[in-house]
mmCIF file of C-alpha atoms and ligand atoms in Angstrom:
data_model
loop_
_atom_site.group_PDB
_atom_site.id
_atom_site.type_symbol
_atom_site.label_atom_id
_atom_site.label_comp_id
_atom_site.label_asym_id
_atom_site.label_seq_id
_atom_site.Cartn_x
_atom_site.Cartn_y
_atom_site.Cartn_z
ATOM 1 C CA MET A 1 -147.982 5.021 -78.437
ATOM 2 C CA ALA A 2 -144.345 5.529 -79.376
ATOM 3 C CA ALA A 3 -141.749 3.217 -77.849
ATOM 4 C CA GLN A 4 -140.309 4.457 -74.567
ATOM 5 C CA PRO A 5 -136.873 6.008 -74.874
ATOM 6 C CA ARG A 6 -134.249 3.589 -73.605
ATOM 7 C CA LEU A 7 -131.872 4.721 -70.908
ATOM 8 C CA LEU A 8 -128.714 3.047 -69.685
ATOM 9 C CA ILE A 9 -127.547 3.612 -66.119
ATOM 10 C CA VAL A 10 -123.823 3.082 -65.589
ATOM 11 C CA GLU A 11 -122.991 3.238 -61.900
ATOM 12 C CA ASP A 12 -121.039 0.903 -59.631
ATOM 13 C CA ASP A 13 -122.716 2.042 -56.409
ATOM 14 C CA ALA A 14 -125.749 -0.242 -56.078
ATOM 15 C CA HIS A 15 -127.665 2.228 -53.917
ATOM 16 C CA ILE A 16 -127.317 5.139 -56.344
ATOM 17 C CA ARG A 17 -128.005 2.828 -59.265
ATOM 18 C CA ARG A 18 -131.270 1.855 -57.657
ATOM 19 C CA LEU A 19 -132.254 5.473 -56.930
ATOM 20 C CA LEU A 20 -131.630 6.385 -60.551
ATOM 21 C CA ARG A 21 -133.538 3.377 -61.835
ATOM 22 C CA VAL A 22 -136.590 3.961 -59.663
ATOM 23 C CA ALA A 23 -136.764 7.625 -60.660
ATOM 24 C CA VAL A 24 -136.521 7.117 -64.409
ATOM 25 C CA GLU A 25 -138.708 4.009 -64.478
ATOM 26 C CA ARG A 26 -141.431 5.874 -62.681
ATOM 27 C CA ALA A 27 -141.249 8.500 -65.408
ATOM 28 C CA GLY A 28 -141.866 5.766 -67.985
ATOM 29 C CA TYR A 29 -138.424 5.159 -69.457
ATOM 30 C CA ALA A 30 -137.118 1.701 -70.257
ATOM 31 C CA VAL A 31 -133.911 1.117 -68.330
ATOM 32 C CA GLY A 32 -130.789 -1.004 -68.564
ATOM 33 C CA GLU A 33 -128.160 -1.136 -65.821
ATOM 34 C CA ALA A 34 -124.426 -1.665 -65.748
ATOM 35 C CA ALA A 35 -122.005 -1.607 -62.813
ATOM 36 C CA THR A 36 -118.775 -1.569 -64.818
ATOM 37 C CA ALA A 37 -117.490 0.026 -68.012
ATOM 38 C CA ARG A 38 -117.249 -3.395 -69.590
ATOM 39 C CA GLU A 39 -120.850 -4.256 -68.866
ATOM 40 C CA ALA A 40 -121.905 -0.816 -70.044
ATOM 41 C CA LEU A 41 -120.229 -1.160 -73.424
ATOM 42 C CA SER A 42 -121.606 -4.604 -74.150
ATOM 43 C CA LEU A 43 -125.083 -3.626 -72.998
ATOM 44 C CA ALA A 44 -124.995 -0.445 -75.087
ATOM 45 C CA ASP A 45 -124.258 -2.599 -78.126
ATOM 46 C CA ILE A 46 -127.317 -4.736 -77.540
ATOM 47 C CA ASP A 47 -129.736 -2.194 -76.087
ATOM 48 C CA LYS A 48 -128.927 0.871 -78.204
ATOM 49 C CA PRO A 49 -129.865 3.354 -75.482
ATOM 50 C CA GLU A 50 -130.847 6.892 -76.427
ATOM 51 C CA LEU A 51 -129.386 8.298 -73.253
ATOM 52 C CA VAL A 52 -126.704 7.164 -70.822
ATOM 53 C CA LEU A 53 -126.519 8.241 -67.182
ATOM 54 C CA LEU A 54 -122.830 7.835 -66.529
ATOM 55 C CA ASP A 55 -120.941 7.694 -63.261
ATOM 56 C CA LEU A 56 -117.334 8.688 -63.887
ATOM 57 C CA GLY A 57 -115.817 6.708 -61.028
ATOM 58 C CA LEU A 58 -116.056 3.156 -62.315
ATOM 59 C CA PRO A 59 -113.945 0.260 -61.067
ATOM 60 C CA ASP A 60 -112.522 -0.894 -64.391
ATOM 61 C CA ARG A 61 -112.149 2.232 -66.502
ATOM 62 C CA ASP A 62 -112.251 6.002 -66.288
ATOM 63 C CA GLY A 63 -115.793 7.086 -67.089
ATOM 64 C CA LEU A 64 -114.422 9.998 -69.105
ATOM 65 C CA GLU A 65 -113.129 7.527 -71.690
ATOM 66 C CA LEU A 66 -116.612 6.138 -72.112
ATOM 67 C CA ILE A 67 -118.169 9.460 -73.093
ATOM 68 C CA GLN A 68 -116.590 9.505 -76.525
ATOM 69 C CA LEU A 69 -117.187 5.812 -77.062
ATOM 70 C CA PHE A 70 -120.889 6.283 -76.368
ATOM 71 C CA ARG A 71 -121.133 9.404 -78.490
ATOM 72 C CA VAL A 72 -119.351 7.893 -81.456
ATOM 73 C CA HIS A 73 -120.669 4.333 -81.403
ATOM 74 C CA THR A 74 -124.222 4.715 -80.200
ATOM 75 C CA GLY A 75 -125.120 8.373 -80.780
ATOM 76 C CA ALA A 76 -126.585 8.340 -77.256
ATOM 77 C CA ALA A 77 -126.861 11.511 -75.223
ATOM 78 C CA VAL A 78 -124.666 11.349 -72.122
ATOM 79 C CA ILE A 79 -125.443 12.845 -68.729
ATOM 80 C CA VAL A 80 -122.608 12.512 -66.275
ATOM 81 C CA VAL A 81 -123.516 11.801 -62.657
ATOM 82 C CA SER A 82 -120.783 13.277 -60.554
ATOM 83 C CA ALA A 83 -119.885 14.189 -56.984
ATOM 84 C CA ARG A 84 -120.190 17.840 -55.997
ATOM 85 C CA GLU A 85 -116.501 18.578 -55.545
ATOM 86 C CA ASP A 86 -115.370 17.217 -58.901
ATOM 87 C CA THR A 87 -115.520 20.473 -60.841
ATOM 88 C CA SER A 88 -112.607 19.738 -63.150
ATOM 89 C CA GLU A 89 -114.121 16.363 -63.944
ATOM 90 C CA LYS A 90 -117.375 18.010 -64.989
ATOM 91 C CA VAL A 91 -115.501 20.457 -67.193
ATOM 92 C CA ALA A 92 -113.574 17.611 -68.814
ATOM 93 C CA ALA A 93 -116.791 15.657 -69.340
ATOM 94 C CA LEU A 94 -118.441 18.563 -71.167
ATOM 95 C CA ASP A 95 -115.331 19.103 -73.274
ATOM 96 C CA LEU A 96 -115.471 15.445 -74.284
ATOM 97 C CA GLY A 97 -119.046 15.829 -75.491
ATOM 98 C CA ALA A 98 -121.224 15.011 -72.486
ATOM 99 C CA ASP A 99 -124.607 16.725 -72.823
ATOM 100 C CA ASP A 100 -124.918 17.674 -69.209
ATOM 101 C CA TYR A 101 -124.144 16.587 -65.707
ATOM 102 C CA LEU A 102 -125.977 15.949 -62.520
ATOM 103 C CA THR A 103 -124.476 16.425 -59.097
ATOM 104 C CA LYS A 104 -124.829 13.810 -56.343
ATOM 105 C CA PRO A 105 -126.880 13.840 -54.225
ATOM 106 C CA PHE A 106 -129.358 14.632 -56.958
ATOM 107 C CA ASP A 107 -132.943 15.703 -56.840
ATOM 108 C CA THR A 108 -135.379 13.496 -58.787
ATOM 109 C CA GLU A 109 -137.115 16.413 -60.500
ATOM 110 C CA GLU A 110 -133.783 17.818 -61.560
ATOM 111 C CA LEU A 111 -132.719 14.430 -62.893
ATOM 112 C CA LEU A 112 -135.886 14.081 -64.969
ATOM 113 C CA ALA A 113 -135.629 17.642 -66.296
ATOM 114 C CA ARG A 114 -132.044 16.975 -67.429
ATOM 115 C CA VAL A 115 -133.108 13.720 -69.085
ATOM 116 C CA ARG A 116 -136.003 15.384 -70.934
ATOM 117 C CA THR A 117 -133.787 18.212 -72.145
ATOM 118 C CA ALA A 118 -131.034 15.900 -73.364
ATOM 119 C CA LEU A 119 -133.498 13.609 -75.168
ATOM 120 C CA ARG A 120 -135.276 16.536 -76.776
ATOM 121 C CA HIS A 121 -132.028 17.930 -78.113
ATOM 122 C CA ARG A 122 -131.021 14.569 -79.395
ATOM 123 C CA VAL A 123 -134.231 14.416 -81.436
ATOM 124 C CA THR A 124 -134.465 18.009 -82.644
ATOM 125 C CA GLY A 125 -130.748 18.673 -83.064
ATOM 126 C CA GLU A 126 -129.032 21.954 -82.349
ATOM 127 C CA ALA A 127 -130.002 23.910 -85.422
ATOM 128 C CA GLY A 128 -133.755 23.599 -85.035
ATOM 129 C CA ARG A 129 -134.794 26.603 -83.008
ATOM 130 C CA THR A 130 -134.193 30.178 -84.062
ATOM 131 C CA LEU A 131 -136.570 31.711 -81.528
ATOM 132 C CA VAL A 132 -135.861 30.928 -77.899
ATOM 133 C CA ALA A 133 -138.113 32.141 -75.106
ATOM 134 C CA ALA A 134 -137.065 32.261 -71.464
ATOM 135 C CA ASP A 135 -139.447 33.872 -68.993
ATOM 136 C CA ASP A 136 -140.311 37.296 -70.521
ATOM 137 C CA VAL A 137 -137.198 37.332 -72.720
ATOM 138 C CA GLU A 138 -137.241 36.320 -76.379
ATOM 139 C CA ILE A 139 -134.046 35.679 -78.324
ATOM 140 C CA ASP A 140 -134.290 35.709 -82.091
ATOM 141 C CA LEU A 141 -131.164 33.943 -83.286
ATOM 142 C CA GLU A 142 -131.867 34.604 -86.929
ATOM 143 C CA ARG A 143 -132.283 38.368 -86.616
ATOM 144 C CA ARG A 144 -129.824 38.744 -83.716
ATOM 145 C CA ARG A 145 -132.486 40.479 -81.731
ATOM 146 C CA VAL A 146 -133.467 40.261 -78.058
ATOM 147 C CA ARG A 147 -136.730 41.454 -76.613
ATOM 148 C CA ARG A 148 -138.012 41.624 -73.104
ATOM 149 C CA SER A 149 -141.775 41.907 -72.588
ATOM 150 C CA GLY A 150 -142.002 42.869 -76.244
ATOM 151 C CA GLU A 151 -139.438 45.703 -75.990
ATOM 152 C CA ASP A 152 -136.093 45.582 -77.754
ATOM 153 C CA VAL A 153 -133.160 45.151 -75.395
ATOM 154 C CA HIS A 154 -129.915 46.756 -76.443
ATOM 155 C CA LEU A 155 -126.970 44.379 -76.024
ATOM 156 C CA SER A 156 -123.321 44.873 -76.922
ATOM 157 C CA PRO A 157 -122.009 42.429 -79.557
ATOM 158 C CA LYS A 158 -120.232 40.323 -76.911
ATOM 159 C CA GLU A 159 -123.305 40.291 -74.687
ATOM 160 C CA TYR A 160 -125.398 39.110 -77.582
ATOM 161 C CA ASP A 161 -122.865 36.467 -78.611
ATOM 162 C CA VAL A 162 -122.685 34.971 -75.125
ATOM 163 C CA LEU A 163 -126.463 34.952 -74.797
ATOM 164 C CA ALA A 164 -126.815 33.383 -78.245
ATOM 165 C CA GLU A 165 -124.358 30.596 -77.364
ATOM 166 C CA LEU A 166 -126.447 29.788 -74.298
ATOM 167 C CA ALA A 167 -129.695 30.051 -76.264
ATOM 168 C CA LYS A 168 -128.527 27.621 -78.925
ATOM 169 C CA ARG A 169 -128.483 24.910 -76.288
ATOM 170 C CA PRO A 170 -131.121 26.048 -73.805
ATOM 171 C CA ASP A 171 -131.347 24.384 -70.395
ATOM 172 C CA ARG A 172 -127.974 22.773 -70.810
ATOM 173 C CA VAL A 173 -124.818 23.840 -69.126
ATOM 174 C CA ILE A 174 -122.314 25.480 -71.456
ATOM 175 C CA GLY A 175 -118.756 25.442 -70.159
ATOM 176 C CA HIS A 176 -116.734 28.614 -69.527
ATOM 177 C CA ARG A 177 -114.071 27.495 -71.957
ATOM 178 C CA GLN A 178 -116.528 26.754 -74.721
ATOM 179 C CA LEU A 179 -118.129 30.190 -74.325
ATOM 180 C CA LEU A 180 -114.759 31.920 -74.272
ATOM 181 C CA ARG A 181 -113.493 29.974 -77.271
ATOM 182 C CA THR A 182 -116.559 30.679 -79.349
ATOM 183 C CA VAL A 183 -117.101 34.328 -78.442
ATOM 184 C CA TRP A 184 -113.539 35.584 -77.838
ATOM 185 C CA GLY A 185 -111.469 32.998 -79.676
ATOM 186 C CA PRO A 186 -109.236 30.088 -78.622
ATOM 187 C CA ALA A 187 -106.466 32.337 -77.267
ATOM 188 C CA GLN A 188 -108.809 33.696 -74.591
ATOM 189 C CA GLU A 189 -110.281 30.462 -73.338
ATOM 190 C CA ASN A 190 -108.962 30.970 -69.807
ATOM 191 C CA GLN A 191 -110.212 34.539 -69.348
ATOM 192 C CA VAL A 192 -113.157 33.660 -67.159
ATOM 193 C CA ASP A 193 -113.271 37.267 -65.904
ATOM 194 C CA TYR A 194 -114.293 38.512 -69.372
ATOM 195 C CA LEU A 195 -117.191 36.157 -69.233
ATOM 196 C CA ARG A 196 -118.183 37.133 -65.708
ATOM 197 C CA ILE A 197 -118.463 40.786 -66.683
ATOM 198 C CA ILE A 198 -120.611 40.017 -69.698
ATOM 199 C CA VAL A 199 -122.877 37.715 -67.724
ATOM 200 C CA ARG A 200 -123.265 40.359 -65.034
ATOM 201 C CA ASN A 201 -124.325 42.881 -67.712
ATOM 202 C CA LEU A 202 -126.746 40.421 -69.255
ATOM 203 C CA ARG A 203 -128.316 39.762 -65.884
ATOM 204 C CA GLN A 204 -128.724 43.498 -65.273
ATOM 205 C CA LYS A 205 -130.564 43.805 -68.553
ATOM 206 C CA LEU A 206 -132.589 40.612 -68.548
ATOM 207 C CA GLU A 207 -133.211 39.246 -65.054
ATOM 208 C CA ARG A 208 -136.214 40.158 -62.914
ATOM 209 C CA ASP A 209 -133.860 40.248 -59.945
ATOM 210 C CA PRO A 210 -130.222 40.468 -61.138
ATOM 211 C CA ALA A 211 -129.020 39.672 -57.618
ATOM 212 C CA ARG A 212 -130.858 36.345 -57.722
ATOM 213 C CA PRO A 213 -130.499 35.183 -61.301
ATOM 214 C CA ALA A 214 -133.114 32.733 -62.522
ATOM 215 C CA LEU A 215 -132.580 33.111 -66.267
ATOM 216 C CA ILE A 216 -128.824 32.714 -66.605
ATOM 217 C CA THR A 217 -127.816 30.416 -63.817
ATOM 218 C CA ASN A 218 -124.336 29.729 -62.591
ATOM 219 C CA GLU A 219 -122.814 26.266 -62.498
ATOM 220 C CA PRO A 220 -119.955 26.956 -60.091
ATOM 221 C CA GLY A 221 -116.570 26.332 -61.642
ATOM 222 C CA VAL A 222 -118.123 24.913 -64.796
ATOM 223 C CA GLY A 223 -120.270 27.287 -66.818
ATOM 224 C CA TYR A 224 -123.694 28.854 -67.302
ATOM 225 C CA ARG A 225 -127.141 27.702 -68.258
ATOM 226 C CA LEU A 226 -130.008 29.575 -69.894
ATOM 227 C CA VAL A 227 -133.152 28.385 -68.134
ATOM 228 C CA THR A 228 -136.207 28.145 -70.377
ATOM 229 C CA GLU A 229 -138.040 25.323 -68.610
ATOM 230 C CA THR A 230 -139.867 26.309 -65.484
HETATM 231 CA CA1 CA B 1 -118.662 5.220 -58.657
#
């Protein structure tokens, strides 16, 4: 059997730290714990975790500063664990290279799904998949083609480009700004309305029930996610 992936939990709240530990240990991961940024950095050096669950509100240092340190020095995936109201913090975390975030209070299943997704991407890299399936929709990134139940779906170039950006990193949240930058260009990175219109069109064309989207889900104030795991 392969070695268990190592996770590092960085959280100063002992109660939340314990909840996180119990959940991921039960799923079979090996776990280290740190309550401060300092502890986290020295433990990361020794333990070489593959994934870090990172609270941003730490007593000795802004958690945002740690994201880049982890990414650069350890190559670990980073999932930020954040309070619900901290939308701008989540956006900043994604911009700094966090793989995803989890909102407190979190659901254990959601936590484990995020961990699996982040670890999988860390192993396979971004460029691996050219065919992405989500429910009855299939996105062929090589041929720029989208099918639904085997039928071609006609998308405008912008619709396709937004969908493709989401499909390149399935099940992970992609920030508004990143989508706008990539699809429209850096000058338009604040035009969230452009994005909203395109996403609404995509939902009309691809969702079973466009009023209750299950394929392209909204992360309020942050971005969108293409859901391929059920
Ligand atoms: Ca905290």
